[in-house]
Coordinates of C-alpha atoms and ligand atoms in Angstrom, one line a residue:
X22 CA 12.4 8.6 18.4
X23 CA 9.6 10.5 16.7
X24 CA 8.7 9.7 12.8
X25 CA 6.8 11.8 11.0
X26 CA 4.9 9.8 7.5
X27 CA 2.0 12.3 6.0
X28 CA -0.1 10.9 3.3
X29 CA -2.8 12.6 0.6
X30 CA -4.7 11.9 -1.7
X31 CA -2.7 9.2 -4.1
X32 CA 0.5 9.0 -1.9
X33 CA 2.2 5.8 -2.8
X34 CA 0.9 2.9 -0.5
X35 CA 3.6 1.3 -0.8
X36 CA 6.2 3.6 0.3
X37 CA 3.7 4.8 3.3
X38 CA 3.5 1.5 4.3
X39 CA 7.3 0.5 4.3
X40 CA 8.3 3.7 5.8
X41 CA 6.0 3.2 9.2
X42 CA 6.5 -0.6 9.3
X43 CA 10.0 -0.6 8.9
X44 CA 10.6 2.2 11.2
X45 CA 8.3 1.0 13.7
X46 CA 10.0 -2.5 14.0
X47 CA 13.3 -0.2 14.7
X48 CA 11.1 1.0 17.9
X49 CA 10.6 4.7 16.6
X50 CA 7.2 6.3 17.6
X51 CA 5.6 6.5 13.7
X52 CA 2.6 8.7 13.5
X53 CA 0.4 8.2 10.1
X54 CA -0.9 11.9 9.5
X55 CA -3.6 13.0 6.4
X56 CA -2.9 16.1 5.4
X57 CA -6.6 16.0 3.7
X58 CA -9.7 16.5 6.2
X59 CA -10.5 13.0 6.6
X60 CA -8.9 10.4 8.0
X61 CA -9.4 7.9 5.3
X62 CA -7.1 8.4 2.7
X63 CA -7.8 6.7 -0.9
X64 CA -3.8 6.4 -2.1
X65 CA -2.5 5.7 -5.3
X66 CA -3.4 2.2 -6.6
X67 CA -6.6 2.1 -4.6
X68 CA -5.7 0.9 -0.8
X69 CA -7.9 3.0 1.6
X70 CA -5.2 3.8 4.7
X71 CA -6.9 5.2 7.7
X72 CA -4.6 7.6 9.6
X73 CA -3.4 8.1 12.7
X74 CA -3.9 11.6 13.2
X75 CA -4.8 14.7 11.0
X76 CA -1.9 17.5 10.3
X77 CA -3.1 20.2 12.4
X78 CA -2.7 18.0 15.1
X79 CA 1.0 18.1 14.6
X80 CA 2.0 21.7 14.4
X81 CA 3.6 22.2 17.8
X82 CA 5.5 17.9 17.9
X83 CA 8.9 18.1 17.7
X84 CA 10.1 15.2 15.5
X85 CA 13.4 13.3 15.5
X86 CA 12.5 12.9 11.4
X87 CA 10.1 14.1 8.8
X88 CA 9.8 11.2 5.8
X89 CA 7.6 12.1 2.6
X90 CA 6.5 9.1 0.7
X91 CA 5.7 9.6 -2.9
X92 CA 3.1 8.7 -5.9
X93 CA 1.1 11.3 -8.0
X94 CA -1.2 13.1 -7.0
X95 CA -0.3 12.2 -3.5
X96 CA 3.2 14.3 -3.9
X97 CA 1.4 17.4 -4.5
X98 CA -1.2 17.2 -1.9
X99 CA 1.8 17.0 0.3
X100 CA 3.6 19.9 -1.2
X101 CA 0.2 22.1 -0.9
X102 CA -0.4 21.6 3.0
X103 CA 1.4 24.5 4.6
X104 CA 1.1 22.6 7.8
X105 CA 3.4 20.6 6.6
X106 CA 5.6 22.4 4.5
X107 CA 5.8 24.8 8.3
X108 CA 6.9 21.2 10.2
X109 CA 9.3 20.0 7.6
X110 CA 11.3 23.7 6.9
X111 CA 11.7 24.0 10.9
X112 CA 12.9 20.5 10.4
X113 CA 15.4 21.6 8.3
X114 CA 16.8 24.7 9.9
X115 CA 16.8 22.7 13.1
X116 CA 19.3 20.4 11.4
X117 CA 17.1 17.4 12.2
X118 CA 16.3 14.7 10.0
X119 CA 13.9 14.4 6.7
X120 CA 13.7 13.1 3.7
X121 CA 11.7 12.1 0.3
X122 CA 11.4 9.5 -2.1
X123 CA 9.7 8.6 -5.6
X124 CA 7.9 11.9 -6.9
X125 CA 8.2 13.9 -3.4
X126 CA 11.8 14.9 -3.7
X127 CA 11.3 16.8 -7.5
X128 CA 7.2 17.8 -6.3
X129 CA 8.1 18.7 -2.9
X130 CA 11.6 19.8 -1.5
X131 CA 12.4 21.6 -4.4
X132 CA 9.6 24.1 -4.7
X133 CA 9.8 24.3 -0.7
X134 CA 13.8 25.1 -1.7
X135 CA 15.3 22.6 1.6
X136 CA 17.4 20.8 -0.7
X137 CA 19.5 23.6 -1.5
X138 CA 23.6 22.6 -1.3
X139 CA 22.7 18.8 -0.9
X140 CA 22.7 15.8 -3.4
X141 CA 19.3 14.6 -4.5
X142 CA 18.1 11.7 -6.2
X143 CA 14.2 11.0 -7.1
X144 CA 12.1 8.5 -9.0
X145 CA 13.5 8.9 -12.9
X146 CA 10.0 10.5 -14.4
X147 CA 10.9 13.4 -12.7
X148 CA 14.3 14.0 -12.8
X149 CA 14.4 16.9 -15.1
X150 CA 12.9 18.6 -12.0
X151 CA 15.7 18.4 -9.8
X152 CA 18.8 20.7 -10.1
X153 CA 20.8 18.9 -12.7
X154 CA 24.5 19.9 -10.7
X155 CA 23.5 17.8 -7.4
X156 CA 21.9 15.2 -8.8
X157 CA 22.8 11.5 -8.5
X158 CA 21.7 8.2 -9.5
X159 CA 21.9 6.4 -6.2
X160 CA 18.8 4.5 -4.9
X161 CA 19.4 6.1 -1.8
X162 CA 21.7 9.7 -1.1
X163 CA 22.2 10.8 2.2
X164 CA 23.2 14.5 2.3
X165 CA 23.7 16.0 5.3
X166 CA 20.4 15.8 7.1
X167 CA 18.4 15.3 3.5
X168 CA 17.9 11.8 2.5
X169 CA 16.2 10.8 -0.9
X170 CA 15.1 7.5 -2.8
X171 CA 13.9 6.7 -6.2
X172 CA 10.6 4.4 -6.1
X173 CA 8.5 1.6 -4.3
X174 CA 11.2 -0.9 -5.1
X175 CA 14.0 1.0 -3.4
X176 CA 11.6 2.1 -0.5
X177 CA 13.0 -0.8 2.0
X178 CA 16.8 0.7 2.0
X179 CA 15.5 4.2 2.1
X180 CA 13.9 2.8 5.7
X181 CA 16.2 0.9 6.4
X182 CA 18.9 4.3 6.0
X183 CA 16.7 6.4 8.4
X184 CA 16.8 3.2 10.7
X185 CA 20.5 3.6 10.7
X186 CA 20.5 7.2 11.3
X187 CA 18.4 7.4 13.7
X188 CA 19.5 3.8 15.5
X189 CA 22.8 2.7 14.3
X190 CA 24.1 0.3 11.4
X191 CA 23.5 -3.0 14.2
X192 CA 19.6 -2.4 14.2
X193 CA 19.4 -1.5 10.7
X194 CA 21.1 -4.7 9.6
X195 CA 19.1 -6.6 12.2
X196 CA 16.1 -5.5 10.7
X197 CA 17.2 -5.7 7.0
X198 CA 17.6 -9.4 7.6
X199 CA 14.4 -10.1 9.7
X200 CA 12.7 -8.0 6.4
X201 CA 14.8 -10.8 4.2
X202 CA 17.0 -8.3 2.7
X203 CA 19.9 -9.6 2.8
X204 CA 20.3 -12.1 0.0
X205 CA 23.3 -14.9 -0.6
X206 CA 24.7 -14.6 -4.2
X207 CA 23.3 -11.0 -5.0
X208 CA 20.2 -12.2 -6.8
X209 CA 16.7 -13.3 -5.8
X210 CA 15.8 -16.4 -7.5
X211 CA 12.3 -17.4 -8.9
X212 CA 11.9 -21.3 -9.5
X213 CA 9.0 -23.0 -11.3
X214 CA 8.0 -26.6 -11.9
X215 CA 5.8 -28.4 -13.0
X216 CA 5.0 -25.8 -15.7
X217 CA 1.5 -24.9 -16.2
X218 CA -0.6 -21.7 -18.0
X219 CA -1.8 -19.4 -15.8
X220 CA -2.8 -16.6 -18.2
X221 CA -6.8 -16.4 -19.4
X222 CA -8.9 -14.4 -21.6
X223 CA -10.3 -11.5 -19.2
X224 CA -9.3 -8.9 -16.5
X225 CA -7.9 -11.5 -14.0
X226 CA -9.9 -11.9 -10.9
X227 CA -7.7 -11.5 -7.5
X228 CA -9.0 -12.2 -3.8
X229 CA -6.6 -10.8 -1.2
X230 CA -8.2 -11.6 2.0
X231 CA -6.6 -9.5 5.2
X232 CA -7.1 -10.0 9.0
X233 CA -5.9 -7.9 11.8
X234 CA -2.4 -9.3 12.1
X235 CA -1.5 -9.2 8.1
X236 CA 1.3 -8.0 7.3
X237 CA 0.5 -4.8 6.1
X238 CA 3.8 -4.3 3.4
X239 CA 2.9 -8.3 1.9
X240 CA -0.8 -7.0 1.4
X241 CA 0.0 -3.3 -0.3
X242 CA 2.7 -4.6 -2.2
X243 CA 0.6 -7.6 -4.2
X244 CA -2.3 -5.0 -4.4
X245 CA -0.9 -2.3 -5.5
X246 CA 1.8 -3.6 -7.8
X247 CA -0.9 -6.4 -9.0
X248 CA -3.3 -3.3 -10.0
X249 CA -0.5 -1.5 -11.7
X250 CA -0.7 -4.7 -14.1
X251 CA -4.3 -4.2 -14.5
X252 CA -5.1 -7.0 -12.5
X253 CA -8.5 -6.7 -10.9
X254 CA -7.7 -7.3 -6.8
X255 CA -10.8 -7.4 -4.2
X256 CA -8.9 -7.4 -1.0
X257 CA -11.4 -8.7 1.5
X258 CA -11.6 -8.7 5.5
X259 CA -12.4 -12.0 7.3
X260 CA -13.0 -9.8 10.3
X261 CA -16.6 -8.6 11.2
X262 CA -15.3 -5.0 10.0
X263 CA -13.3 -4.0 6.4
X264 CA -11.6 -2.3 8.7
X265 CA -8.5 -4.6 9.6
X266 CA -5.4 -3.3 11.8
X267 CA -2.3 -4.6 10.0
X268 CA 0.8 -6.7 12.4
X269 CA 2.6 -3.4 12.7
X270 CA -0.6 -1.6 13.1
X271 CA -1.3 0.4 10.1
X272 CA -5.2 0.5 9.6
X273 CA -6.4 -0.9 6.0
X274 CA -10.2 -0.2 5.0
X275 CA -10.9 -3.9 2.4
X276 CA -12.7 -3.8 -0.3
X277 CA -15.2 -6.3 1.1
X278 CA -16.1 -8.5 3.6
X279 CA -15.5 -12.5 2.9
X280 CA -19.5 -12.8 3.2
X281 CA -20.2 -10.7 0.1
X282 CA -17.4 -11.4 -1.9
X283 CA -17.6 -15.5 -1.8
X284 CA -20.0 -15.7 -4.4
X285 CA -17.9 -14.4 -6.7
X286 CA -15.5 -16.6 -8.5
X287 CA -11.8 -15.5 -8.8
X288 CA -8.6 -16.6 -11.3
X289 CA -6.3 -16.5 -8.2
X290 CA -6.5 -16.2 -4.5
X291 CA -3.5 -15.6 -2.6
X292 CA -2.9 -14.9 1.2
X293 CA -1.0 -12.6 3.0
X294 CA 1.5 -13.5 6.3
X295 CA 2.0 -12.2 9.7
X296 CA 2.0 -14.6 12.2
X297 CA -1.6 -13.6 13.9
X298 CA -2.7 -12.7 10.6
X299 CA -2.4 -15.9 8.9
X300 CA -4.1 -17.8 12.2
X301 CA -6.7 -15.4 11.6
X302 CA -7.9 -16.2 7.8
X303 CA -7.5 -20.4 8.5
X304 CA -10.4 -19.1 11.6
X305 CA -12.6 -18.0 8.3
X306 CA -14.7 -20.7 7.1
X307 CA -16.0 -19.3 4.3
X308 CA -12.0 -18.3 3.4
X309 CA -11.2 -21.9 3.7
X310 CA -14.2 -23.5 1.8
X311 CA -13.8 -20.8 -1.0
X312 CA -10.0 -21.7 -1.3
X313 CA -10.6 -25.5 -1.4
X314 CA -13.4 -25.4 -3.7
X315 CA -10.6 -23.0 -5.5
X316 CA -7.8 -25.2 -5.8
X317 CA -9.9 -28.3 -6.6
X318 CA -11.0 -26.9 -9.4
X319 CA -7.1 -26.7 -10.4
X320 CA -7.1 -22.8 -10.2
X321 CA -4.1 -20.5 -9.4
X322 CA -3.7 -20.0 -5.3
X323 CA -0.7 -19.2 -3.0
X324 CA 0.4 -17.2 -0.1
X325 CA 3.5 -15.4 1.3
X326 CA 5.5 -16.4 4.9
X327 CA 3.4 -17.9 7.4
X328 CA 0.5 -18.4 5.2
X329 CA 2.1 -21.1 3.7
X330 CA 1.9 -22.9 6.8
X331 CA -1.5 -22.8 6.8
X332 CA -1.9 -24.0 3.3
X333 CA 0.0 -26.7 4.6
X334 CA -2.5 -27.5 7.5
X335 CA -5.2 -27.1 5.7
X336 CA -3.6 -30.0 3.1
X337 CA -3.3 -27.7 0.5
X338 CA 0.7 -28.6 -0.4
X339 CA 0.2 -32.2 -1.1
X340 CA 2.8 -33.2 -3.0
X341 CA 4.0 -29.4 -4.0
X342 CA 7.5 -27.8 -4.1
X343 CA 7.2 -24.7 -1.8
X344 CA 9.2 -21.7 -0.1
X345 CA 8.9 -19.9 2.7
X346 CA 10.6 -17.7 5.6
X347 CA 13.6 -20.0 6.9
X348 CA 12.5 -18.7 10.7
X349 CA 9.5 -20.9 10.4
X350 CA 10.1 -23.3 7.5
X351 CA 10.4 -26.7 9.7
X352 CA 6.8 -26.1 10.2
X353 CA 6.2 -27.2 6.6
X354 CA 6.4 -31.0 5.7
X355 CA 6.8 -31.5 2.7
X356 CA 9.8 -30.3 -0.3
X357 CA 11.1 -26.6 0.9
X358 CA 13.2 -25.3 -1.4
X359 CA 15.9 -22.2 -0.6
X360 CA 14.4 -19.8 -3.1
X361 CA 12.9 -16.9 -2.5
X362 CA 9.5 -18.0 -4.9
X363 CA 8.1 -21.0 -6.2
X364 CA 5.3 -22.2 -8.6
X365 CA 4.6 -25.3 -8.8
X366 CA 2.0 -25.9 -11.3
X367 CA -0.9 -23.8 -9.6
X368 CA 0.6 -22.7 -6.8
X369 CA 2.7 -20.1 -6.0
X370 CA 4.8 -19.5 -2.3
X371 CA 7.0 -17.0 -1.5
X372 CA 9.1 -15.7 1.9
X373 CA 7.0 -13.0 2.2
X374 CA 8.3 -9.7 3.7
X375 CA 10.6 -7.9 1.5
X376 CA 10.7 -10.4 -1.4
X377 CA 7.2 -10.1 -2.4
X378 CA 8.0 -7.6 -5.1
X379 CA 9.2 -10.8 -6.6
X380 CA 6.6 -12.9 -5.6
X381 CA 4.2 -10.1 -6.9
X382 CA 6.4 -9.6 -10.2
X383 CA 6.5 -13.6 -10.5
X384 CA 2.7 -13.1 -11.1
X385 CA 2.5 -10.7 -13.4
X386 CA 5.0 -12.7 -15.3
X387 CA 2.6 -15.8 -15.3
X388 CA -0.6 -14.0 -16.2
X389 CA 1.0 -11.5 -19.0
X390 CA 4.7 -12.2 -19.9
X391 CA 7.9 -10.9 -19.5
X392 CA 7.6 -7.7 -21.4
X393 CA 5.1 -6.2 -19.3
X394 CA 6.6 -7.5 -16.0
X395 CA 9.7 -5.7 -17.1
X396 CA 8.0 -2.5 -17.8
X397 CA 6.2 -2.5 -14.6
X398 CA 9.6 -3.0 -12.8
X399 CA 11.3 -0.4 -14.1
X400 CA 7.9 2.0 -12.9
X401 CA 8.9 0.6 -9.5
X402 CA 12.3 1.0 -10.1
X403 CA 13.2 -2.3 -9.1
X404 CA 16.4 -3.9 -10.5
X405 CA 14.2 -7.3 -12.5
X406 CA 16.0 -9.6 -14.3
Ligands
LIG26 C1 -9.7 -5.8 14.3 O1 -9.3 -4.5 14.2 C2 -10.3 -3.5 14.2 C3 -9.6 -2.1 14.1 O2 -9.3 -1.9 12.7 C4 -11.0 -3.5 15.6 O3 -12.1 -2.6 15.6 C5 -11.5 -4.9 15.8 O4 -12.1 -5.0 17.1 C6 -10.4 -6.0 15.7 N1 -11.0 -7.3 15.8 C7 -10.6 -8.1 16.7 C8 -11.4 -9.4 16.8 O5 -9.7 -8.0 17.5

């Protein structure tokens, strides 16, 4: 199977991202195009992705599916690359499979008219773009071969819904529970103890160090929904490069390298999984000495799936209530609890994978209060209680 993802200038990382890991984990064939003339494409909260390929590259593929990822202006780069718009109409007339989320399905299909006679949902600041007689509500509508989704935090079912059209509904619930979708009880739960104040008087300070191996949907989802709080994040390669190839291999251009960003100091550092990923940052001595010096001084640090295994070989769990993925949560010694985030004190762990929207929002929450978190989940259109 063939997948199509173009990105411009301010597409949506995070819907980029979850659209070409999720459907590459199904097996599909994802290429990454820029529809601008570089490779390097600067998206919407700041992550640099470096594409696969450029559009004009693309003209003659036949795809099995055409997926738009929003964001603004990314959405109208899209919709003013006639390359594209040529790919994704003979899409369309061929019957074969495309879709849109966020901004892209108001700011792209419907000037390029292919969702005529099909329902059509988008993110809700641009509803009163789309036809008001076909339009729903649903995170996700499949119509016919047109499928549409709302925002970042419904951009794992609208993968997870190509995944089953192109695959079956076996794979796509295979994968949906690998990504921690599937939750017991309905709701994700956030636990804290040992209550302590994690909120100070500046622009917090972020350090999101990546390796090649990260888990490329853990590190755009705590940058970009951490920036969307204001939240000043440096993410930072331990490699000899900023340019880090991510565990389903998407291509990230950090900020900074660790050996000009140590010397900073920073309100919170918090690490990314994927297996190789994880290995990789406990190989970075200056990572390690930087996060030690960090959490001795009693400041705010953490990590995400197999992360926090290495927080606890490094002894940095001592005594600390923590979470993580259940696939690899005998590695950790001490108290695990079942919940899909937990602070304890200055620490903060989470499953990683598709719950970091919550580990991400649990931040948020910490540094500025509930009022803001809820304002920035309903941007993301994610369902926050
Ligand atoms: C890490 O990934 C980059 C590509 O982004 C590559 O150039 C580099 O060789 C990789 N490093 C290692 C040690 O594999």
């Amino acid at each position: 199977m063939k997948v199509l993802v173009p990105i411009g200038m301010g597409t949506e990382e995070i819907e980029a991202v979850i659209l070409v890991n999720v459907l590459r984990r199904a097996g599909a064939e994802v290429i990454l195009v820029s529809v601008e003339k570089e490779l390097v494409v600067p998206c919407y909260s700041g992550t640099r992705l470096v594409a696969d390929a450029c559009i004009s590259k693309c003209a003659d593929q036949m795809f099995d599916l055409v997926a738009l990822p929003g964001g603004m202006p990314g959405s109208v780069h899209l919709r003013d690359c006639k390359a594209l718009q040529k790919i994704t109409t003979r899409q369309a007339e061929d019957n074969r499979l495309y879709g849109a989320i966020s901004a892209a399905p108001a700011v792209v299909l419907v000037p390029w008219g292919l969702h005529e006679r099909k329902k059509i949902t988008c993110h809700p600041a641009f509803k009163d773009k789309l036809p008001t007689f076909r339009q729903v509500q649903e995170n996700v509508q499949v119509s016919e071969a047109m499928t549409t989704s709302r925002g970042p935090g419904t951009t794992i079912q609208f993968a997870l819904s190509f995944v089953e059209q192109l695959f079956g509904l076996a794979i796509a619930q295979e994968i949906g529970n690998s990504l921690l979708m599937q939750i017991k009880g309905g709701r994700r739960r956030v636990k804290e103890f040992n209550e302590v104040v994690w909120s100070c008087d500046h622009t917090p300070q972020v350090l999101l160090p990546v390796a090649n191996g990260s888990e490329e949907i853990e590190v755009v989802m705590l940058a970009d929904i951490l920036r969307r709080a204001r939240v000043d994040v440096v993410v930072v390669s331990v490699e000899k490069q900023k340019q880090i190839v991510g565990s389903k291999k998407i291509k990230i251009i950090a900020d900074k390298c660790i050996s000009d960003a140590s010397k900073s100091t920073y309100d919170l550092i918090i690490l990314p999984g994927g297996v190789d990923g994880a290995e990789r940052l406990s190989k970075s001595r200056i990572l390690m000495k930087l996060l030690k010096e960090h959490s001795e001084a009693g400041k705010v640090y953490g990590g995400t799936h197999s992360s926090v295994v290495i927080l606890e070989k490094k002894g940095l769990l001592k005594g600390k209530v923590t979470t993580t993925d259940p696939s690899i949560k005998d590695q950790l010694r001490g108290l695990v609890d079942e919940a899909e985030v937990i602070i304890d004190g200055n620490l903060i762990t989470g499953k990683g994978l598709g719950t970091v929207i919550d580990l991400s929002l649990a931040i948020v929450r910490k540094l500025f209060g509930l009022d803001r978190t809820r304002c920035l989940a309903e941007g993301l259109v994610y369902d926050y209680k």
